[in-house]
PDB file of C-alpha atoms in Angstrom:
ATOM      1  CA  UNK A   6     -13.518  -6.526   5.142  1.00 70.00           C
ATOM      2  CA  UNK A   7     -12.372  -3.558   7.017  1.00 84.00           C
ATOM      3  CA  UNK A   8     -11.182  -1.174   3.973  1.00 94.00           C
ATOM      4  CA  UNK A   9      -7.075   0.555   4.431  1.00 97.00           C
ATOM      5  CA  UNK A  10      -7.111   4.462   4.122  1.00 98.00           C
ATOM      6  CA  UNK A  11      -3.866   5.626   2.188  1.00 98.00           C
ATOM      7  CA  UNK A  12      -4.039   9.704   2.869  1.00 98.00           C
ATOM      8  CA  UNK A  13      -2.101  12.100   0.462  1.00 98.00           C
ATOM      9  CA  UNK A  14      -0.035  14.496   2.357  1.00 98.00           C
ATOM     10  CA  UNK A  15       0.624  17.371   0.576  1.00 97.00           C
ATOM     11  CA  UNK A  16      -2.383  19.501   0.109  1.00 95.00           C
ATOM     12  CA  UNK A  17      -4.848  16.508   1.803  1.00 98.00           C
ATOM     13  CA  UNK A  18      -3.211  16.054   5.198  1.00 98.00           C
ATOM     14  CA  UNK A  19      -0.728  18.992   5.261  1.00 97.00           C
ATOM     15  CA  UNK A  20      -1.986  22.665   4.112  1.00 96.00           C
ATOM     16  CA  UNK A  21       1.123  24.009   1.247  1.00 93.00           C
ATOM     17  CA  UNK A  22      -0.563  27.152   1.473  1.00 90.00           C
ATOM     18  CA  UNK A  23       1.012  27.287   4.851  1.00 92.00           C
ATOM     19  CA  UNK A  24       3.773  29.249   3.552  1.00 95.00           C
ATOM     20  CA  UNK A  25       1.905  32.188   2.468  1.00 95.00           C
ATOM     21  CA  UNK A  26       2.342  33.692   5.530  1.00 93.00           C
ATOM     22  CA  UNK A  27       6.233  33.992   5.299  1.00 94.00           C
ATOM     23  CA  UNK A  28       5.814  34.713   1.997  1.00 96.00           C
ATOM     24  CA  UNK A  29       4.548  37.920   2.843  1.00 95.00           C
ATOM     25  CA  UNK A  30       7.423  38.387   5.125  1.00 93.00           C
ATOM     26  CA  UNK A  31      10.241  37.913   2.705  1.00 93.00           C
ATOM     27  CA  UNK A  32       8.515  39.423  -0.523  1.00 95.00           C
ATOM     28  CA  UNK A  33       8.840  42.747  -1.053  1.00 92.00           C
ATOM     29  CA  UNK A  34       5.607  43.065  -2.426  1.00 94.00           C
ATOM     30  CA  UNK A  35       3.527  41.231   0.303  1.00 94.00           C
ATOM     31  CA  UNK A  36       0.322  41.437  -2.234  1.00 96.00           C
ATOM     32  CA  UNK A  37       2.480  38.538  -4.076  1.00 97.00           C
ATOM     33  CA  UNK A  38       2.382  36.269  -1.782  1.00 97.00           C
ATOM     34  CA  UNK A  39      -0.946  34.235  -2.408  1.00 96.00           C
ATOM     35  CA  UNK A  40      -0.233  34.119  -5.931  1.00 97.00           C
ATOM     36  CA  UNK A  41       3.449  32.666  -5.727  1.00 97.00           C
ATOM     37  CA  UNK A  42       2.236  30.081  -3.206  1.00 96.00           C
ATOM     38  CA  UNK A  43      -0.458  29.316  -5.717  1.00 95.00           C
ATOM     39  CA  UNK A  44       1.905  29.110  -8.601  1.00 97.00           C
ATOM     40  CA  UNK A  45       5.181  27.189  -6.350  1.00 97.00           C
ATOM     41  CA  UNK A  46       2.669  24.291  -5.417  1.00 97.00           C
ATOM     42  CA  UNK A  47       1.080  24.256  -9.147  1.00 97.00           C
ATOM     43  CA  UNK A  48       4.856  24.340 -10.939  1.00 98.00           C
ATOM     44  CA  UNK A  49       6.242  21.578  -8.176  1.00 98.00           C
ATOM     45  CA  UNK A  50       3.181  19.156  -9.660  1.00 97.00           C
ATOM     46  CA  UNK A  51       4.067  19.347 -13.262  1.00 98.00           C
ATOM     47  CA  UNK A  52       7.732  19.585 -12.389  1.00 98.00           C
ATOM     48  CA  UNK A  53       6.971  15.806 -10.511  1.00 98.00           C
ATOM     49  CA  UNK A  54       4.710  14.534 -13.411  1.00 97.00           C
ATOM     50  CA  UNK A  55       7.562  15.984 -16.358  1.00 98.00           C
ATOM     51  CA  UNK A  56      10.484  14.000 -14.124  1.00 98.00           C
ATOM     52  CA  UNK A  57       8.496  11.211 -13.928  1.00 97.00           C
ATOM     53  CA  UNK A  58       7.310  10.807 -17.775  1.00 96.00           C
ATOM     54  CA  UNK A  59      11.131  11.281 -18.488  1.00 97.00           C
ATOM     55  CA  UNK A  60      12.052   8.545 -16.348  1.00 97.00           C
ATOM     56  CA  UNK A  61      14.193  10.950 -14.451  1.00 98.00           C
ATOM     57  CA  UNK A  62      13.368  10.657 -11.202  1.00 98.00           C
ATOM     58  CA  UNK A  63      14.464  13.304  -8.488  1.00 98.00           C
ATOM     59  CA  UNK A  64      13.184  13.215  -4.693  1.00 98.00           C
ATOM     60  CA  UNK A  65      10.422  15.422  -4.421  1.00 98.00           C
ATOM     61  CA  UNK A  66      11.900  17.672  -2.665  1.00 97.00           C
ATOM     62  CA  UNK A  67      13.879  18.966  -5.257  1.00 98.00           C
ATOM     63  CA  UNK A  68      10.927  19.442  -7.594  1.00 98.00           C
ATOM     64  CA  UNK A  69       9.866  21.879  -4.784  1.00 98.00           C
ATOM     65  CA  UNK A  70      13.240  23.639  -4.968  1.00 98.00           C
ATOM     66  CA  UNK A  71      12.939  24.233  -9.198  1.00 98.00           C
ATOM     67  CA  UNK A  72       9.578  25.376  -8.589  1.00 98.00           C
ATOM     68  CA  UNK A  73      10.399  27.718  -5.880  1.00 98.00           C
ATOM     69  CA  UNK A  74      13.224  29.028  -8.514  1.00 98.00           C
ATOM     70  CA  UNK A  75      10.978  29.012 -10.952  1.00 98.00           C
ATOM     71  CA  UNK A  76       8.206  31.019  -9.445  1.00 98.00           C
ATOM     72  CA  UNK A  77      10.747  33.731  -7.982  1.00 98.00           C
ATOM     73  CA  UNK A  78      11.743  34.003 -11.736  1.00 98.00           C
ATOM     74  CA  UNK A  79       8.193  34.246 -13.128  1.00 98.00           C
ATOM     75  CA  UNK A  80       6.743  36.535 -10.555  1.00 97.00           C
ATOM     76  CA  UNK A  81      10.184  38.966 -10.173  1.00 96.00           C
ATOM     77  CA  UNK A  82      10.770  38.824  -6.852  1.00 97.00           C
ATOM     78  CA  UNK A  83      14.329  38.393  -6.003  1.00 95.00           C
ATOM     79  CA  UNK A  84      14.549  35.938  -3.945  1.00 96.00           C
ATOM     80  CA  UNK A  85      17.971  35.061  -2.429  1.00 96.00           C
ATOM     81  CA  UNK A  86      19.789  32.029  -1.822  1.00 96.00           C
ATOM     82  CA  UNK A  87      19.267  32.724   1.663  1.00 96.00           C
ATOM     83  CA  UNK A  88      15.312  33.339   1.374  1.00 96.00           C
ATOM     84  CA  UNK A  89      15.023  30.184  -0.711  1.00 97.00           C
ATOM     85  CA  UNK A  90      16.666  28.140   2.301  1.00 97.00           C
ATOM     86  CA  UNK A  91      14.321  29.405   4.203  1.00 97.00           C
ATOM     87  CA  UNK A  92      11.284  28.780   2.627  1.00 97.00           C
ATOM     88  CA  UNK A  93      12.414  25.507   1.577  1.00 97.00           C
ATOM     89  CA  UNK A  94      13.046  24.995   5.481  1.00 97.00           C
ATOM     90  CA  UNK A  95       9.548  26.486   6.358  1.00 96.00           C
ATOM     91  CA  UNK A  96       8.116  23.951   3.438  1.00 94.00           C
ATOM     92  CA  UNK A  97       9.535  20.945   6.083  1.00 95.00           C
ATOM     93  CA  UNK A  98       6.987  22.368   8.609  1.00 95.00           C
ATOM     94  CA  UNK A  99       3.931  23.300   7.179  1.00 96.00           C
ATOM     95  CA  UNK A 100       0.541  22.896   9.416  1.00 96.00           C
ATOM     96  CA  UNK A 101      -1.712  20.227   9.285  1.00 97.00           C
ATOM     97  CA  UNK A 102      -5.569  20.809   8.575  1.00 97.00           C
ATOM     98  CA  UNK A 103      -7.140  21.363  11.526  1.00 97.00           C
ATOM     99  CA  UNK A 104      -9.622  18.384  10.975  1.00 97.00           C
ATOM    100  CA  UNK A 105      -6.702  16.114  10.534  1.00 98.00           C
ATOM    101  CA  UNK A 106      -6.234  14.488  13.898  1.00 98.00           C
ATOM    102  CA  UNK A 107     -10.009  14.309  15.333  1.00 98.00           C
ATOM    103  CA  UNK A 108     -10.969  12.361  12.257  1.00 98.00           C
ATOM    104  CA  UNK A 109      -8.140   9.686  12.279  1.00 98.00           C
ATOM    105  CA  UNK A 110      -8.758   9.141  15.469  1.00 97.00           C
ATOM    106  CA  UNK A 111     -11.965   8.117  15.118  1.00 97.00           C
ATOM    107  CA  UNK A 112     -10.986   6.009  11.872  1.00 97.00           C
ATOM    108  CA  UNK A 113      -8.397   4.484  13.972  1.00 96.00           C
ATOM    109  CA  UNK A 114     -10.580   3.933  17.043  1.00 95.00           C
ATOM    110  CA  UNK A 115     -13.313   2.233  14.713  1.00 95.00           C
ATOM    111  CA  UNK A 116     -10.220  -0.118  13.824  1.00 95.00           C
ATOM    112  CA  UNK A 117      -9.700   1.578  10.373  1.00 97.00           C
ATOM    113  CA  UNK A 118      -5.729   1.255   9.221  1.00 97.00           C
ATOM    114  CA  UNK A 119      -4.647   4.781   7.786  1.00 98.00           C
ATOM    115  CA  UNK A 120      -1.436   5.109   6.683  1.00 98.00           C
ATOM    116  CA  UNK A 121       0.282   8.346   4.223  1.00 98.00           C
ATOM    117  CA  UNK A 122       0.818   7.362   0.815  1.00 98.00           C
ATOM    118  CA  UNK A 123       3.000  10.457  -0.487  1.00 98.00           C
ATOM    119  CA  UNK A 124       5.267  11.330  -3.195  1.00 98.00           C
ATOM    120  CA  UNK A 125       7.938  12.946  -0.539  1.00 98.00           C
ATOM    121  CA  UNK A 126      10.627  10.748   0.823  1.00 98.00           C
ATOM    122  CA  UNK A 127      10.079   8.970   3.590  1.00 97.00           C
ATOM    123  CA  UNK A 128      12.187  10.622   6.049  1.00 97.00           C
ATOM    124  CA  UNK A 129      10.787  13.791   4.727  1.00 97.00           C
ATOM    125  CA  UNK A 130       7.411  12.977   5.240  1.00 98.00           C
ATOM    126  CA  UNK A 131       8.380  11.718   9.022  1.00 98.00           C
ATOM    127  CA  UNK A 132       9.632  14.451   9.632  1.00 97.00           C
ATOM    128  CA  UNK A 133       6.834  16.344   8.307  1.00 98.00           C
ATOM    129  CA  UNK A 134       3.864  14.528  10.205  1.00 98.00           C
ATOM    130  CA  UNK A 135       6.135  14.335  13.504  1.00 98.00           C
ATOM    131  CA  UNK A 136       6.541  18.008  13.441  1.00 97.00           C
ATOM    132  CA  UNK A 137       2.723  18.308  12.263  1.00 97.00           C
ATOM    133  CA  UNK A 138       1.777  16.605  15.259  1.00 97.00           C
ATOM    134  CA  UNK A 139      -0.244  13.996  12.944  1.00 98.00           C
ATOM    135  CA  UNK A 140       2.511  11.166  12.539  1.00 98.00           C
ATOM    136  CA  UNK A 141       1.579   9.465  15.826  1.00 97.00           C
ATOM    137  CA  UNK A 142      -1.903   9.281  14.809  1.00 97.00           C
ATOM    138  CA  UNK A 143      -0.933   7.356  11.731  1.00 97.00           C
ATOM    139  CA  UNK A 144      -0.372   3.452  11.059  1.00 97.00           C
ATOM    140  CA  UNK A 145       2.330   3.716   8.437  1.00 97.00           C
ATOM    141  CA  UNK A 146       4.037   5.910   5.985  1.00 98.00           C
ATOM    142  CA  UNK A 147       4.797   4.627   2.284  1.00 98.00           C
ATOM    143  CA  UNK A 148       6.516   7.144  -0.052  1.00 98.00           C
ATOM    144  CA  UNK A 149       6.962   6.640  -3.634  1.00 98.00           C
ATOM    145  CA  UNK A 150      10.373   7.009  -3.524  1.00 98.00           C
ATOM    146  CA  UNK A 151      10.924   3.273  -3.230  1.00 97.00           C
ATOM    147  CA  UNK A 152      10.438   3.014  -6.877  1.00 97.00           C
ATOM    148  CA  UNK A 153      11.424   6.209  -7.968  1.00 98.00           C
ATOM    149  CA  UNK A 154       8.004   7.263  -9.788  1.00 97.00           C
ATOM    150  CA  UNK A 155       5.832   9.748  -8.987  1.00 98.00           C
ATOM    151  CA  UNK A 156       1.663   9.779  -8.642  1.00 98.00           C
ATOM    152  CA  UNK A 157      -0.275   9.639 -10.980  1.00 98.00           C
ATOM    153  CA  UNK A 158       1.758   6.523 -12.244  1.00 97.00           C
ATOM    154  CA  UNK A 159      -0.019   3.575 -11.777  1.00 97.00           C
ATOM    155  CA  UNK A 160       3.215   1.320 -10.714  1.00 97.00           C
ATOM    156  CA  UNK A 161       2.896   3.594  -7.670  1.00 98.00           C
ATOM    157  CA  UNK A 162      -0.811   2.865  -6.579  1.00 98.00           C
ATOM    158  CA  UNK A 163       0.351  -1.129  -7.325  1.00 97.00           C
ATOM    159  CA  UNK A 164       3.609  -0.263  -4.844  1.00 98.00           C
ATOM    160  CA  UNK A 165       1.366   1.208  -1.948  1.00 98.00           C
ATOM    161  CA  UNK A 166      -0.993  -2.172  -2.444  1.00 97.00           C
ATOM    162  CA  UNK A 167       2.269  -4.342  -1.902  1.00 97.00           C
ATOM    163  CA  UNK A 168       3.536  -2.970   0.926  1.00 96.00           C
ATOM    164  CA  UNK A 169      -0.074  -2.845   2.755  1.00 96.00           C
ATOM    165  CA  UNK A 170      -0.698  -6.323   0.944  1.00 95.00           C
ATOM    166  CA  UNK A 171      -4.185  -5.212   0.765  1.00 95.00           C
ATOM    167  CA  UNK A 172      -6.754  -5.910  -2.302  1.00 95.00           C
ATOM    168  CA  UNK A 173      -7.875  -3.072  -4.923  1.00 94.00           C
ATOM    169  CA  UNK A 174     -11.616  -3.327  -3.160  1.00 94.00           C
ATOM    170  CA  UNK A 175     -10.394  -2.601   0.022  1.00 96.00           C
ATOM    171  CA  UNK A 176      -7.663  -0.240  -0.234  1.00 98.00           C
ATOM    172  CA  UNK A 177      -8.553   3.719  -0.572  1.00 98.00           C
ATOM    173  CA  UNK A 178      -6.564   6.445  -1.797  1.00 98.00           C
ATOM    174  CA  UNK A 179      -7.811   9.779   0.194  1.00 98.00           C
ATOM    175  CA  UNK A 180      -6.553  12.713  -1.428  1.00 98.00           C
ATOM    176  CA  UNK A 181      -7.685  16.282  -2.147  1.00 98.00           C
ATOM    177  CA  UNK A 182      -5.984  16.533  -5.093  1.00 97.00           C
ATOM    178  CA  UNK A 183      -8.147  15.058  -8.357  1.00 98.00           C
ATOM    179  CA  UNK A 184      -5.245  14.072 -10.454  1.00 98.00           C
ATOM    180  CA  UNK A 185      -4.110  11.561  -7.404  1.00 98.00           C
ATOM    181  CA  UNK A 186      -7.900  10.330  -7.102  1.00 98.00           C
ATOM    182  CA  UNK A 187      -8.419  10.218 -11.125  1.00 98.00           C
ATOM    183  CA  UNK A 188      -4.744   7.902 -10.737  1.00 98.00           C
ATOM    184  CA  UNK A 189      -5.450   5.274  -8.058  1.00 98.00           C
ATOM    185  CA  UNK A 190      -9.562   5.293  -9.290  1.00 98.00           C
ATOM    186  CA  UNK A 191      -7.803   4.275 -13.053  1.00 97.00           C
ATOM    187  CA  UNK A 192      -5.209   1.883 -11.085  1.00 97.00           C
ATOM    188  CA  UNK A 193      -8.451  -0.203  -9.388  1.00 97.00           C
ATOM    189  CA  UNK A 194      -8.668   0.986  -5.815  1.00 98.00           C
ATOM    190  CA  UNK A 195     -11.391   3.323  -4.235  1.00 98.00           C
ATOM    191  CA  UNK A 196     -11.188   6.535  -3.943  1.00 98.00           C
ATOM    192  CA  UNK A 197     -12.413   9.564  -1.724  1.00 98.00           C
ATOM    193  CA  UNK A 198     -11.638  13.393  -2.915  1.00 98.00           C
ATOM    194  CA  UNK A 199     -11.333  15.707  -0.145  1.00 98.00           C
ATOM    195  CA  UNK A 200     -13.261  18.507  -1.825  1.00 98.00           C
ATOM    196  CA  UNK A 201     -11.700  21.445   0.631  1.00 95.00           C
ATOM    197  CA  UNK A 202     -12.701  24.486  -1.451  1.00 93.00           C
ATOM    198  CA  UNK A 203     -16.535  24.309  -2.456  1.00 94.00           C
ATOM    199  CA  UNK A 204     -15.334  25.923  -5.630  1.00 95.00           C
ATOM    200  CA  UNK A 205     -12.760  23.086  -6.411  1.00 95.00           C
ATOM    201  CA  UNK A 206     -13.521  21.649 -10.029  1.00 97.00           C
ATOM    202  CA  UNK A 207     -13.062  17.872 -10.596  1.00 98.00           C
ATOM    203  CA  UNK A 208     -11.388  16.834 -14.043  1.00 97.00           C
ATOM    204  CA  UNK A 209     -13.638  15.839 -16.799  1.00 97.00           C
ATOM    205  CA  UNK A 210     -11.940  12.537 -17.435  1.00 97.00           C
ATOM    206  CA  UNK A 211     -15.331  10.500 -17.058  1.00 96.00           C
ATOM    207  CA  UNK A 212     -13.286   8.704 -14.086  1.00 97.00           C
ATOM    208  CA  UNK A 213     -15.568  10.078 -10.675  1.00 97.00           C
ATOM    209  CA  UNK A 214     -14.495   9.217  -6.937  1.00 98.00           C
ATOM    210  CA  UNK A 215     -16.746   6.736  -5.206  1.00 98.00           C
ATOM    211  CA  UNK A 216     -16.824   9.572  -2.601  1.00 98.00           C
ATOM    212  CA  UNK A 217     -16.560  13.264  -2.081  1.00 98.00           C
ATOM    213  CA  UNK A 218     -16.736  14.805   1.147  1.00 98.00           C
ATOM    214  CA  UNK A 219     -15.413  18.650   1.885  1.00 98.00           C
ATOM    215  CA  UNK A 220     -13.201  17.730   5.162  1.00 97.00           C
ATOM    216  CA  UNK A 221     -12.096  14.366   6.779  1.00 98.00           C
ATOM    217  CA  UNK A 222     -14.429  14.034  10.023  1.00 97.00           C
ATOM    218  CA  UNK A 223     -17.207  13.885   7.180  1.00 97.00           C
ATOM    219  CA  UNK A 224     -15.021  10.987   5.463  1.00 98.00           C
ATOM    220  CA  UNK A 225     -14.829   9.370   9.037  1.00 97.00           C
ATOM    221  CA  UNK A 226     -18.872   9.833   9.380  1.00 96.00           C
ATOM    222  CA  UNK A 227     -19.369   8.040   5.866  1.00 96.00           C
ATOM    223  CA  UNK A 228     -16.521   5.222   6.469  1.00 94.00           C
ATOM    224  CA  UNK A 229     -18.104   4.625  10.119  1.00 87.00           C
ATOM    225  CA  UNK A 230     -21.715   3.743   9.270  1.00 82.00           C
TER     226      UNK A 230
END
């Protein structure tokens, strides 16, 4: 049986530390800018994971936005209205990794389905891949959204298995970020953690990925043999 990829998008397909570079254009302290990037993309997790616990669900988008406030308020740095537009606009258009489309091609060639499993909208996420240049290269996208819960949840790994009517064995969640592989691992599917920083730690939950490769043509080597 010919296993379905389900690929994270933010942080997996999609590099968030994209933004650093305006960053350093609109702080006023450039030097700030790795951290705040660091801390907007850390804050817009737990804001996700808090909504979701309290069964009050917002689009993801708008955890971005509170954690863009919130950083600006942490760090000092004055954002205005009209710099948090923008950066919320140049969040819509962040880069893909450059590995990204060589290696689902070859998945796809090999007759692998891949398809974005993400906790952005749908129409975000479109919009997102199209501008990326990646969503062409995809089979599908499926968003959370549609039941208003956000990953780590395991409703949502049992959501992305109905839509792709696919069974636990066969269905892989590829993600670079452990608390989305620790998630659909717990849930019953496989899993493969895109280790992109050879310093990454892996949470000591006992629950390990049944693979972990540093970039996605190296998942496409091990999925191909």
């Amino acid at each position: 049986m010919q296993p379905v990829l389900a690929f994270d998008v933010y942080g997996t397909l999609i590099d968030t530390l994209g933004v650093t570079i305006e960053l350093e254009r609109r702080l006023s302290d450039a030097s700030k800018a790795g951290e705040f990037a660091k801390r907007w993309r850390e804050k817009q997790l737990e804001y996700s994971f808090r909504h979701s616990l309290m069964g009050a669900y917002v689009p993801f988008a708008e955890c971005t936005r509170e954690a863009l406030v919130f950083t600006d308020r942490a760090l000092q740095t004055g954002l205005s209205d009209n710099d948090r537009d923008h950066l919320m606009a140049v969040y819509a258009e962040l880069p893909a990794f450059p590995d990204v489309v060589p290696a689902l091609d070859r998945l796809r060639d090999a007759g692998i389905r891949c398809v974005a499993f993400s906790n952005g909208t749908e129409e975000a996420v479109n919009q997102l891949l199209t501008r990326a240049e990646v969503k062409s290269h995809m089979d599908a996208v499926v968003s959370v959204d549609a039941i208003k819960r956000f990953k780590p949840a395991p409703a949502v790994y049992a959501y992305l298995r109905t839509r792709l009517e696919t069974r636990p064995e066969a269905t892989w969640l590829v993600s670079s970020n452990p608390f989305d592989v620790i998630g659909a691992t717990h849930a019953g599917l496989r899993s493969a953690w895109i280790r992109r920083h050879s310093d990454a730690p892996f949470d000591p939950w006992g629950i390990e990925p049944d693979m972990t490769v540093p970039e996605l043509e190296t998942l496409a080597d091990r999925m191909m043999r």
